[in-house]
Amino acid sequence: MEPEDDIPEVDHHQALTLLQQGWLPLDVREPAEYAEGQLPGAVNAPLSQLQSLMEHCGLPQLADKHKPLLVYCAAGVRSLIAAEWLLEDGHTQVVSLREGLQGWKARQQPLEWPDEDEPAGERYARQMILDEVGIDGQKRLQQSRVLIVGAGGLGSPVAWYLAAAGVGHITLVDDDRVERSNLQRQILHTDAAVGEEKVFSARRSLLALNPEIHIEARAERLDDNLAESLFPQHDLIIDGSDNFPTRYRINDLCTRLGKPFVYGAVQGFSGQLGLFTPGRRSQPCYRCLYPQAPEGVPTCAEAGVLGAMPGWVGTMQANLALQWLLGLADDLRGQLLLVDGRAMDVRKVTVPADENCPTCGQNASRN
Ligand SMILES: [Zn+2]
């Protein structure tokens, strides 16, 4: 990423004049750096997300390519790269602030501090007026880290709604690539993404929806090593996988770590989901329900599925996940929801903890 030599640069003095003339300050630092202060009126476009924001019109302020832009970062290097990208993208007036915010601060130029504790009001207004959410709940979502295993039929609606609700950090794990036969139900992906790794296609979609959150894309299969390294860094795990080995891997590790997870599965017109908080007193785990993989369960490819079924179940998983993160789902733990998509019926049954369960029972090996 070597920037060209001919990107126009301005010093702090010229920059101040440009600001007074209505140039838009574009901050290309990463969100963790905002606490250092920002230029007055700055719009955030982290360099790591800028390409995606440009490609998908993720920032309304960049829609007018004749809008003059004063790009800055911490020291004036990343802003050169960003300025070059913006010029290549057709923006007509772009300059980079030499020496960045450090130089700006050293010369005591005016600064603004974003109120870190105040979630962006407009985006979340419709949920923040709920008594169950409010500003405190929104902050909880913003500080939450959720891992979604699978960016397919279930992972798509889950990720869409968690991203839209402002869950601050979402990690996606999936080693598949988008196929055209996925698009009928895996609504994170578009026809243009066929052939691409699902997690990268998904990240682009989610950041276009909400550029204020962080999306970590892991184009890997969830094996034991990856699970061991990722699970402890997350508050909640969501099972959007389509196979029993992965489901058991999630359950067994979550039980060992005492980590909550939201399970979901769809087959034909039937769906199931539930919130498990294994490793806590008298709470069941998934193996209490299914000690071993049932035999002869066909996959979606074999049995067929209407796209709205994983859409429905995944949306309910998202609802469960958000409620858990907001501290509202205590009574929903260990409840299995059974969805009948033909009769349009949802039943709730309590899963008893099995004291002989090989994973969470009293004789389970916990190593
Ligand atoms: Zn169990």
XYZ file of N, CA, C and O in Angstrom, residues 149 222-224 227 231 239 241-256 261 263 278 285-295 297 357-359:
164
model
N -21.150 -18.801 14.047
C -20.538 -19.908 13.306
C -21.441 -20.214 12.108
O -22.572 -20.671 12.278
N -14.358 -24.209 11.587
C -14.266 -24.159 13.046
C -13.760 -25.500 13.568
O -14.546 -26.392 13.847
N -12.430 -25.626 13.674
C -11.906 -26.842 14.302
C -11.653 -26.546 15.784
O -11.933 -25.443 16.254
N -11.143 -27.538 16.509
C -10.968 -27.352 17.949
C -10.038 -26.182 18.262
O -10.293 -25.393 19.165
N -11.778 -22.841 17.652
C -12.813 -22.631 18.667
C -12.174 -22.253 20.003
O -12.611 -21.315 20.676
N -13.559 -18.648 21.212
C -14.704 -18.607 22.133
C -14.467 -17.723 23.363
O -15.341 -16.961 23.750
N -24.854 -20.630 16.964
C -24.684 -21.781 16.085
C -25.559 -21.594 14.851
O -26.774 -21.720 14.921
N -24.533 -23.322 12.115
C -23.896 -24.358 11.297
C -24.965 -25.301 10.765
O -26.133 -25.214 11.137
N -24.561 -26.209 9.908
C -25.546 -27.108 9.319
C -25.150 -28.563 9.534
O -25.559 -29.437 8.799
N -24.320 -28.812 10.559
C -23.893 -30.208 10.746
C -23.667 -30.507 12.217
O -23.379 -29.612 13.027
N -23.820 -31.787 12.554
C -23.741 -32.194 13.960
C -22.337 -32.073 14.563
O -22.209 -31.649 15.707
N -21.278 -32.451 13.826
C -19.962 -32.317 14.463
C -19.691 -30.894 14.949
O -19.185 -30.688 16.061
N -20.046 -29.901 14.137
C -19.812 -28.511 14.548
C -20.685 -28.149 15.736
O -20.249 -27.498 16.690
N -21.943 -28.593 15.692
C -22.876 -28.298 16.780
C -22.365 -28.877 18.111
O -22.401 -28.218 19.144
N -21.882 -30.123 18.072
C -21.344 -30.732 19.288
C -20.062 -30.034 19.744
O -19.810 -29.887 20.932
N -19.256 -29.617 18.774
C -18.018 -28.906 19.132
C -18.377 -27.623 19.878
O -17.789 -27.282 20.896
N -19.359 -26.891 19.358
C -19.795 -25.647 20.005
C -20.324 -25.954 21.404
O -19.939 -25.323 22.392
N -21.206 -26.962 21.492
C -21.815 -27.292 22.780
C -20.767 -27.701 23.814
O -20.775 -27.231 24.948
N -19.866 -28.586 23.390
C -18.942 -29.143 24.369
C -17.968 -28.081 24.882
O -17.676 -28.021 26.075
N -17.499 -27.221 23.982
C -16.562 -26.185 24.428
C -17.289 -25.117 25.252
O -16.769 -24.643 26.267
N -18.498 -24.742 24.825
C -19.268 -23.762 25.603
C -19.550 -24.296 27.003
O -19.512 -23.548 27.982
N -19.824 -25.601 27.102
C -20.081 -26.183 28.417
C -18.835 -26.082 29.282
O -18.888 -25.699 30.449
N -17.699 -26.415 28.674
C -16.447 -26.379 29.441
C -16.121 -24.953 29.880
O -15.644 -24.725 30.988
N -24.692 -20.125 24.488
C -24.804 -20.173 23.031
C -26.258 -20.346 22.605
O -27.093 -20.855 23.347
N -28.561 -22.009 19.867
C -28.579 -23.100 18.896
C -29.720 -22.858 17.906
O -30.724 -22.244 18.234
N -24.909 -23.708 29.393
C -24.393 -24.875 30.104
C -23.265 -24.481 31.047
O -22.676 -23.422 30.916
N -27.502 -28.787 28.530
C -26.725 -28.465 27.342
C -27.377 -29.177 26.157
O -28.392 -29.863 26.304
N -26.828 -28.976 24.987
C -27.430 -29.556 23.795
C -27.377 -31.080 23.809
O -28.257 -31.754 23.304
N -26.321 -31.635 24.442
C -26.217 -33.096 24.511
C -27.223 -33.703 25.492
O -27.506 -34.896 25.427
N -27.739 -32.902 26.416
C -28.823 -33.402 27.267
C -30.041 -33.692 26.373
O -30.850 -34.564 26.669
N -30.150 -32.946 25.303
C -31.266 -33.086 24.370
C -30.966 -34.177 23.347
O -31.780 -35.060 23.098
N -29.800 -34.094 22.742
C -29.365 -35.080 21.748
C -27.996 -35.603 22.151
O -26.976 -35.019 21.772
N -27.948 -36.691 22.933
C -26.635 -37.210 23.373
C -25.746 -37.584 22.193
O -24.540 -37.432 22.251
N -26.384 -38.064 21.126
C -25.614 -38.426 19.940
C -26.344 -37.911 18.716
O -27.556 -37.691 18.760
N -25.573 -37.759 17.636
C -26.192 -37.257 16.404
C -27.256 -38.243 15.933
O -26.979 -39.431 15.802
N -28.495 -37.764 15.712
C -29.511 -38.651 15.146
C -29.050 -39.138 13.778
O -28.377 -38.397 13.053
N -29.420 -40.350 13.453
C -28.977 -40.882 12.164
C -29.949 -40.508 11.060
O -31.130 -40.314 11.298
N -30.326 -37.841 9.247
C -30.877 -36.492 9.072
C -30.316 -35.908 7.775
O -29.106 -35.751 7.639
N -25.622 -36.816 31.406
C -25.157 -36.258 30.130
C -23.638 -36.398 30.023
O -22.919 -36.076 30.968
N -23.146 -36.897 28.870
C -21.695 -37.077 28.736
C -20.927 -35.760 28.750
O -19.726 -35.745 29.018
N -21.601 -34.647 28.491
C -20.879 -33.366 28.468
C -21.039 -32.587 29.761
O -20.070 -32.057 30.303
